CSV table of C-alpha atoms in Angstrom, one decimal:
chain,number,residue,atom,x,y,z
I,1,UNK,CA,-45.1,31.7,-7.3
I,2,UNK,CA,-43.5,30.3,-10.6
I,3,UNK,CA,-41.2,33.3,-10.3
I,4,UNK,CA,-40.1,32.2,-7.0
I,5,UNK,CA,-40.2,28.2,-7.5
I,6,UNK,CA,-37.8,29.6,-10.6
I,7,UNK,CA,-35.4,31.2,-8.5
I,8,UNK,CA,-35.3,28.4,-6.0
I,9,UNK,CA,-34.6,26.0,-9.0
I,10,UNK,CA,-31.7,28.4,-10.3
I,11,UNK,CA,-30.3,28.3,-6.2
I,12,UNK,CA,-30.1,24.7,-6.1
I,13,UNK,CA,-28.4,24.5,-9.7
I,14,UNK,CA,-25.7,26.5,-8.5
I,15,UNK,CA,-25.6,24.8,-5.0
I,16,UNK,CA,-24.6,21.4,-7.0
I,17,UNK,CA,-22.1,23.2,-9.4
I,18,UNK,CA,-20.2,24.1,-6.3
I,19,UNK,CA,-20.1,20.5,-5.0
I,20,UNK,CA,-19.3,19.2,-8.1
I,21,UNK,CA,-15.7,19.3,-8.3
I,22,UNK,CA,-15.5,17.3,-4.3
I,23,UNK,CA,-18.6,14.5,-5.6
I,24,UNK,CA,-16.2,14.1,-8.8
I,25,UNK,CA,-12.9,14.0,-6.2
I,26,UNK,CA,-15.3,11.6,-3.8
I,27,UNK,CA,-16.4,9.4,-6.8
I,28,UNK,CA,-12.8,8.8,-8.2
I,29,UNK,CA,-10.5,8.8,-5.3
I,30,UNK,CA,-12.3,7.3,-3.0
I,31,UNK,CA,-15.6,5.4,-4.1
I,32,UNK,CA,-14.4,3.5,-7.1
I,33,UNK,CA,-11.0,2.6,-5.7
I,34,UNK,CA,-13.5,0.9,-2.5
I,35,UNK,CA,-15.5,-1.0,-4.7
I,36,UNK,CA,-12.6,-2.5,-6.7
I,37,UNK,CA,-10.7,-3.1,-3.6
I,38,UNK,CA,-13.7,-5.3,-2.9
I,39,UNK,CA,-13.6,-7.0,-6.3
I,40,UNK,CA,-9.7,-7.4,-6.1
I,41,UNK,CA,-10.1,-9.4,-2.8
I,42,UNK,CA,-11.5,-12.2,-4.3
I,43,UNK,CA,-8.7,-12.5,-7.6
I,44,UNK,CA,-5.4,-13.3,-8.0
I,45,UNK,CA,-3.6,-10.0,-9.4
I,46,UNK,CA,-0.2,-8.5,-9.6
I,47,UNK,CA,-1.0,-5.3,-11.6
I,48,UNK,CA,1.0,-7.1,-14.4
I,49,UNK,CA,-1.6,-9.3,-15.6
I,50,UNK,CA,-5.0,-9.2,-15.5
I,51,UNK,CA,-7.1,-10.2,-12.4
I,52,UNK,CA,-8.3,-14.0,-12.1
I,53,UNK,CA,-11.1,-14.5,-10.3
I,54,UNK,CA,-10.5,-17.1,-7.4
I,55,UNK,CA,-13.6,-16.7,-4.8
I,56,UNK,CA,-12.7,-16.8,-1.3
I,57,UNK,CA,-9.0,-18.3,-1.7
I,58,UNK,CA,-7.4,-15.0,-0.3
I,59,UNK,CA,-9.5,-15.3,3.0
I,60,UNK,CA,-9.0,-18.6,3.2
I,61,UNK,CA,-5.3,-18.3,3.6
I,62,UNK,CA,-5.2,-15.4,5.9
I,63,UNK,CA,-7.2,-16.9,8.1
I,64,UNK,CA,-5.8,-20.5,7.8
I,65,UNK,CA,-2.3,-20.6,6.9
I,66,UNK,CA,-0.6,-16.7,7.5
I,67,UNK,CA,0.8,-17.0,10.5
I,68,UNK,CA,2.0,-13.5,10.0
I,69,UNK,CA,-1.8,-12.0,9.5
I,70,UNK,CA,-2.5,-13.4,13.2
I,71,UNK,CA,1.1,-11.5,14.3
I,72,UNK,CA,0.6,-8.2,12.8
I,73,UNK,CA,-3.2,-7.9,14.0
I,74,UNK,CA,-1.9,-9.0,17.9
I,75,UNK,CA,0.9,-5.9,17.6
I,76,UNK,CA,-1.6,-3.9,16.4
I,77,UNK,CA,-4.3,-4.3,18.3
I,78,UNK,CA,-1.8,-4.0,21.6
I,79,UNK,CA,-0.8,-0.8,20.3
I,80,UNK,CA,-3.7,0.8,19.8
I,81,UNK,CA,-4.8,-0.7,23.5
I,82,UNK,CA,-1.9,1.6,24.9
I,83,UNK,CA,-1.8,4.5,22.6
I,84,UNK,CA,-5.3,5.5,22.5
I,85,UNK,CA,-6.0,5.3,26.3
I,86,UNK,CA,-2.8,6.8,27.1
I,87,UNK,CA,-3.2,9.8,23.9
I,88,UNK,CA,-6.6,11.1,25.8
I,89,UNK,CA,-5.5,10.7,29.1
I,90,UNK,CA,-2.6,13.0,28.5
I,91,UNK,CA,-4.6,15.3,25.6
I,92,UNK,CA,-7.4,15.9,28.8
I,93,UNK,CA,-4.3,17.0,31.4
I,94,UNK,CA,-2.9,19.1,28.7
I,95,UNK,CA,-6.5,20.5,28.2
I,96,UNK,CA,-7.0,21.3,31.5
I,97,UNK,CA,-3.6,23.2,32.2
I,98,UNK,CA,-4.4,25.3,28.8
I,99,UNK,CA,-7.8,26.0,30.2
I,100,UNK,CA,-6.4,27.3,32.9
I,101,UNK,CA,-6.5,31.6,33.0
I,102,UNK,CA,-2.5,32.5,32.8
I,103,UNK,CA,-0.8,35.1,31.0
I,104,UNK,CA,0.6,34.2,27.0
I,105,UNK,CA,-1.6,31.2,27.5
I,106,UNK,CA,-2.6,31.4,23.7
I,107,UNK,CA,1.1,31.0,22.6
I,108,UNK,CA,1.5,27.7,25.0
I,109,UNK,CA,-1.2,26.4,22.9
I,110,UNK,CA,0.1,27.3,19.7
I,111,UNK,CA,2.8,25.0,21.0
I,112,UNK,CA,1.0,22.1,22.0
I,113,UNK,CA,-0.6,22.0,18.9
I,114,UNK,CA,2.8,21.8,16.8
I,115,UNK,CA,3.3,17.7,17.2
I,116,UNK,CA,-0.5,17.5,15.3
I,117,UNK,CA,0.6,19.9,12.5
I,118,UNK,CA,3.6,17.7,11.9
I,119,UNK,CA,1.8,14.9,11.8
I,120,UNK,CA,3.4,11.0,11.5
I,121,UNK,CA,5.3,11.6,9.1
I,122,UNK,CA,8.4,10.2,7.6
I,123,UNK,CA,11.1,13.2,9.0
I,124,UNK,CA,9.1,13.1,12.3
I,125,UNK,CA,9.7,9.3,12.6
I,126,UNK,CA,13.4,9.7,11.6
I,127,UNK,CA,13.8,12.2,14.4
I,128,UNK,CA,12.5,10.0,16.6
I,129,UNK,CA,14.6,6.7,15.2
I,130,UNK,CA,17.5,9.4,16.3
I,131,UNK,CA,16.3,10.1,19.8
I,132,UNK,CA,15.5,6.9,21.2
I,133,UNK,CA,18.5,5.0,19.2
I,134,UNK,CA,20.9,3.2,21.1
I,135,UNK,CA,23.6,6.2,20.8
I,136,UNK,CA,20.3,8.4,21.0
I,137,UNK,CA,19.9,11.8,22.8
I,138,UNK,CA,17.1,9.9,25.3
I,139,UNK,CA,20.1,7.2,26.1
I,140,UNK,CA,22.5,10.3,26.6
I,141,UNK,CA,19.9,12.0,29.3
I,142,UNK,CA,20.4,8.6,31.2
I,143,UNK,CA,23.3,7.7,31.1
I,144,UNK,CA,23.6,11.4,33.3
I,145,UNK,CA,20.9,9.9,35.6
I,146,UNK,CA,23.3,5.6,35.8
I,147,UNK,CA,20.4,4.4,33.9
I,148,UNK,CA,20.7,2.3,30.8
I,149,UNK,CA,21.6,2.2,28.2
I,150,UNK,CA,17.7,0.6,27.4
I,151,UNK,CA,17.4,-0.6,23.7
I,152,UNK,CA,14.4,1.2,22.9
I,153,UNK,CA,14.0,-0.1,19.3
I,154,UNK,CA,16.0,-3.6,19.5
I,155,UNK,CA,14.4,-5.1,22.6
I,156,UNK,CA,11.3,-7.1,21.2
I,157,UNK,CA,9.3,-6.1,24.5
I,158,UNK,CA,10.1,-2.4,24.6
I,159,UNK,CA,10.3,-1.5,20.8
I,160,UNK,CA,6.2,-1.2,20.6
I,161,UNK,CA,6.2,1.2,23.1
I,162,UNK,CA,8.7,3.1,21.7
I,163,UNK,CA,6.8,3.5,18.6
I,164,UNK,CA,3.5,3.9,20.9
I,165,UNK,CA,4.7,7.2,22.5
I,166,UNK,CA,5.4,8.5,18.7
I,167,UNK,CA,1.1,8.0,18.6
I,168,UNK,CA,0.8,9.5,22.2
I,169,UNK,CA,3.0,12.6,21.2
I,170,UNK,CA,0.5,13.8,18.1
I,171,UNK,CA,-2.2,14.7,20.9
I,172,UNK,CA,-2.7,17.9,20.1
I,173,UNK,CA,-6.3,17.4,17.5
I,174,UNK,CA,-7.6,15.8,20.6
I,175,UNK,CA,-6.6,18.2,23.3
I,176,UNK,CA,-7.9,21.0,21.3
I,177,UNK,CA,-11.8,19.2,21.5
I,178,UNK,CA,-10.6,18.8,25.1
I,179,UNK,CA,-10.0,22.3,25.6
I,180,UNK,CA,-13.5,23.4,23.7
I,181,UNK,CA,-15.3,21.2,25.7
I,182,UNK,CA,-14.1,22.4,29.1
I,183,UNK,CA,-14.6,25.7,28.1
I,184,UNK,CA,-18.1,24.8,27.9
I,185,UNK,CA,-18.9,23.2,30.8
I,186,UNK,CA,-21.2,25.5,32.9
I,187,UNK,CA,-19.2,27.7,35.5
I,188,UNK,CA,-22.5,27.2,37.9
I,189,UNK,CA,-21.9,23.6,38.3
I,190,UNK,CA,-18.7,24.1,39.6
I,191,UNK,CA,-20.1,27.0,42.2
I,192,UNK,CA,-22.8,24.7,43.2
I,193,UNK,CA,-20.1,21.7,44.0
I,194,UNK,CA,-18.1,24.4,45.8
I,195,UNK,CA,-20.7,25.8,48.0
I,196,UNK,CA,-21.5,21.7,48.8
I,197,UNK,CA,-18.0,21.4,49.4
I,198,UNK,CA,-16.8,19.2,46.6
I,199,UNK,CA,-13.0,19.1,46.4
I,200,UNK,CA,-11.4,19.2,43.1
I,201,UNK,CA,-11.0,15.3,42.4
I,202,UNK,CA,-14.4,14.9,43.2
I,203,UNK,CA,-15.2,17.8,41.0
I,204,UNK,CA,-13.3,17.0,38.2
I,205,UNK,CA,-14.9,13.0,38.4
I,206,UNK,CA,-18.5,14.0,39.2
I,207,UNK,CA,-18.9,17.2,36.9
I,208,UNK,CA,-16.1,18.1,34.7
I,209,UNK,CA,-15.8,14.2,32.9
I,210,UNK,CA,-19.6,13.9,32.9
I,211,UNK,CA,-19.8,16.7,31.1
I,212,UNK,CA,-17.4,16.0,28.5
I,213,UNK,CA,-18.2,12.7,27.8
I,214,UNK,CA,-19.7,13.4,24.6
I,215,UNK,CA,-15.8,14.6,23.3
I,216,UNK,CA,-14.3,11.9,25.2
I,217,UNK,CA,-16.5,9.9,22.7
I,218,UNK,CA,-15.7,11.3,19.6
I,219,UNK,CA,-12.1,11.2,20.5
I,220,UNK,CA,-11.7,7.6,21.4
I,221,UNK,CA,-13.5,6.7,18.0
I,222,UNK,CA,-11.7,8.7,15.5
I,223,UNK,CA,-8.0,8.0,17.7
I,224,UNK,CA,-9.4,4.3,17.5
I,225,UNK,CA,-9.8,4.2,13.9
I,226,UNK,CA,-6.6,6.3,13.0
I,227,UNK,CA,-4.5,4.1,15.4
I,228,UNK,CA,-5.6,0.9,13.5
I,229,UNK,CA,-4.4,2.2,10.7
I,230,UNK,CA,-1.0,3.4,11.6
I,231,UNK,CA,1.8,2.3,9.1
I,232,UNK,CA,4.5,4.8,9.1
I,233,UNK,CA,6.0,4.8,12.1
I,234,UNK,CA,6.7,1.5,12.4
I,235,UNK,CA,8.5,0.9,8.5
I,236,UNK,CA,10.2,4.0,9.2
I,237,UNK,CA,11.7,3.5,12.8
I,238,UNK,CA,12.0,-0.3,13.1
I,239,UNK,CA,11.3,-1.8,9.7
I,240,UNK,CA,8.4,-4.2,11.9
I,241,UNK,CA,10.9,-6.0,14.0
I,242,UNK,CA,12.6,-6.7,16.1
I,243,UNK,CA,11.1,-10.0,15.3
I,244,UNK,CA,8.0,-8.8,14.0
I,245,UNK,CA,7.4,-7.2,17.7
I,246,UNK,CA,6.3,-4.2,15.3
I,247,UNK,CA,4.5,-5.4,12.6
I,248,UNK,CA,1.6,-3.2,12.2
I,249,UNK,CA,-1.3,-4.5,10.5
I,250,UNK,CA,-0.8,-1.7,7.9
I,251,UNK,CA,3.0,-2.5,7.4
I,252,UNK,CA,1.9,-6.1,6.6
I,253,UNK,CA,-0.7,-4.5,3.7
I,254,UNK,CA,1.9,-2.5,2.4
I,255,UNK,CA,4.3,-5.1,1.5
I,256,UNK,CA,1.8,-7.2,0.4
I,257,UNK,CA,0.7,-4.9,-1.9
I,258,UNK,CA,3.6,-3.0,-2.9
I,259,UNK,CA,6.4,-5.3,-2.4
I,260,UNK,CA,5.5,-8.7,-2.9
I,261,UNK,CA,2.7,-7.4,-5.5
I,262,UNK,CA,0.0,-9.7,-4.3
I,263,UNK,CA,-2.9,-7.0,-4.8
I,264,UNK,CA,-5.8,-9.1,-4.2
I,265,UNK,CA,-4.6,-10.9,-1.4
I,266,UNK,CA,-3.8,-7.4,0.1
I,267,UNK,CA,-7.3,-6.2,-0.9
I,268,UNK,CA,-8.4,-9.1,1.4
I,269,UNK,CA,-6.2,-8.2,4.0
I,270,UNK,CA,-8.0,-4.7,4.1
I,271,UNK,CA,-11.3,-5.6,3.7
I,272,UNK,CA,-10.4,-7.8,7.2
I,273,UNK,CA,-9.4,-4.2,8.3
I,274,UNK,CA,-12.3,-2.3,7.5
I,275,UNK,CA,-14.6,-5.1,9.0
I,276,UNK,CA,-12.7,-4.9,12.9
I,277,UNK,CA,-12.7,-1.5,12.2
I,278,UNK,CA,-16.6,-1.1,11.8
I,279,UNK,CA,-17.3,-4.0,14.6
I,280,UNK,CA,-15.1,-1.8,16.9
I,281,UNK,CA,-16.6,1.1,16.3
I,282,UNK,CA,-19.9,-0.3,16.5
I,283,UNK,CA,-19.3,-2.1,19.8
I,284,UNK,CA,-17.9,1.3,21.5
I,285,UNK,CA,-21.6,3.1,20.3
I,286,UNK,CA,-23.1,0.3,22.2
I,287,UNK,CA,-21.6,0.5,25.1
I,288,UNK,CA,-21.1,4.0,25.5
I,289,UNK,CA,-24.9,4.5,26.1
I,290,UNK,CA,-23.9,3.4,30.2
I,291,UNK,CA,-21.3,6.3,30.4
I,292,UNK,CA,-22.0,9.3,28.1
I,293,UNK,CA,-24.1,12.1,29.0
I,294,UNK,CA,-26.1,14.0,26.8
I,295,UNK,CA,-27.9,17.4,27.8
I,296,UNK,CA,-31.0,16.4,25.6
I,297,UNK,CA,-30.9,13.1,26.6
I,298,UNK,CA,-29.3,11.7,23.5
I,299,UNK,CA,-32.2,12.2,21.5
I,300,UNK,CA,-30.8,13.6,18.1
């Protein structure tokens, strides 16, 4: 037995050797640079001189006299209103038409998947600067149709959009969860609705999204949380305007942090962040007891 317990010992040793070099990276990178982030939100500090402990000063102002902090919260939270919706609505069609059985069907998903692997990044949001420009390709395309030209980046009530669609187009993490999760759903359900004579929308409402609620779940709260956070796209393709109709809560960070140098107050700013962030997420596990279905009845 001491042989064994030993051995088991020995396992376990090597077991945490393994993980040591990612609770090292964890501890670094991302647990200390948390905890000061909460420390720095209530100084006064520039990275130049040391930080000055001021209490709650930083979160006074935000709330009380930044009229911008109220600005860049109302764009954001508008643009994560239409981007997630509209990101899963169109990742689920996609899904469906790759679940479908047609020929080279592997190689359309390949495809797809192509807007994800590129990512938000800054050439991505360049191209799309180009294409919806005033002289853009998208203005060309109308002009062939006597429409336009539309300002898609200077009109303060279309600009968020235009930088919305950028979100929409990276659907592809989601549509592959989509595309697992219909493959899953069991084919007797479907008999059974046919052999009741269930037509397809009443099919696809009363088994297929029941079914796949669970993903629908998981994708709303992880496209919720990456949405809130979107920064790129909007410094890249409209520099926040026009007249602030695109400043992102995360543009507003980084040029309190990196521009004007104010690294408490911006460590406020994203404690605020991580706050709506968890109350969000919190309030969509609430409620999504009334519309998810669980084959084990949730009990996990």
């Amino acid at each position: 037995m001491k042989i064994k317990a030993s051995r088991y010992e020995k396992k376990d040793y090597i077991g945490y050797l393994f993980l040591l070099p990612w609770i090292i990276g964890f501890l670094l990178f991302k647990f200390y640079p948390f905890l000061m982030s909460f420390y720095y939100s209530f100084t006064d500090f520039n990275m130049i001189n040391p930080p000055e402990l001021i209490g709650l000063k930083n979160f006074i102002k935000i709330f009380t006299t930044d009229a911008d902090f109220y600005q860049s919260l109302k764009v954001t939270l508008i643009y994560t209103t239409f981007s997630v919706p509209v990101k899963l609505i169109f990742a689920l069609f996609i899904a469906m038409v790759l679940s479908m059985k047609l020929k080279g069907i592997n190689i359309f998903r390949t495809i797809y998947y192509l807007p994800s692997i590129l990512g938000g990044s800054v050439a991505v949001s360049i191209l799309w600067k180009f294409l919806f420009m005033r002289q853009g390709l998208v203005n060309k395309i109308l002009s062939y149709l006597t429409i336009g030209p539309i300002d898609f980046l200077g009109d303060p009530d279309v600009a968020l959009y235009t930088i919305s669609m950028l979100s929409v187009w990276q659907f592809g993490s989601s549509m592959v969860l989509f595309l697992a999760a219909l493959k899953n759903v069991p084919g007797e359900l479907y008999e059974a609705a046919a052999v009741d004579g269930a037509g397809k929308l009443r099919t696809f409402f009363k088994i297929t999204i029941p079914m796949i609620t669970p993903i629908i779940l998981f994708n709303l709260i992880m496209q919720t949380i990456n949405t809130l956070q979107t920064f790129t796209s909007a410094l890249v393709i409209t520099n926040g305007g026009p007249v602030k109709s695109t400043y992102l809560y995360g543009m507003m960070l980084y040029e309190e942090a990196f521009q004007f140098m104010n690294m408490g107050y911006a460590s406020a700013l994203s404690w605020i962040l991580f706050i709506i962030i968890i109350g969000l997420t919190a309030a969509i596990f609430k409620f999504s007891s009334y519309w998810t279905f669980y084959e084990d009845g949730g009990d996990f």
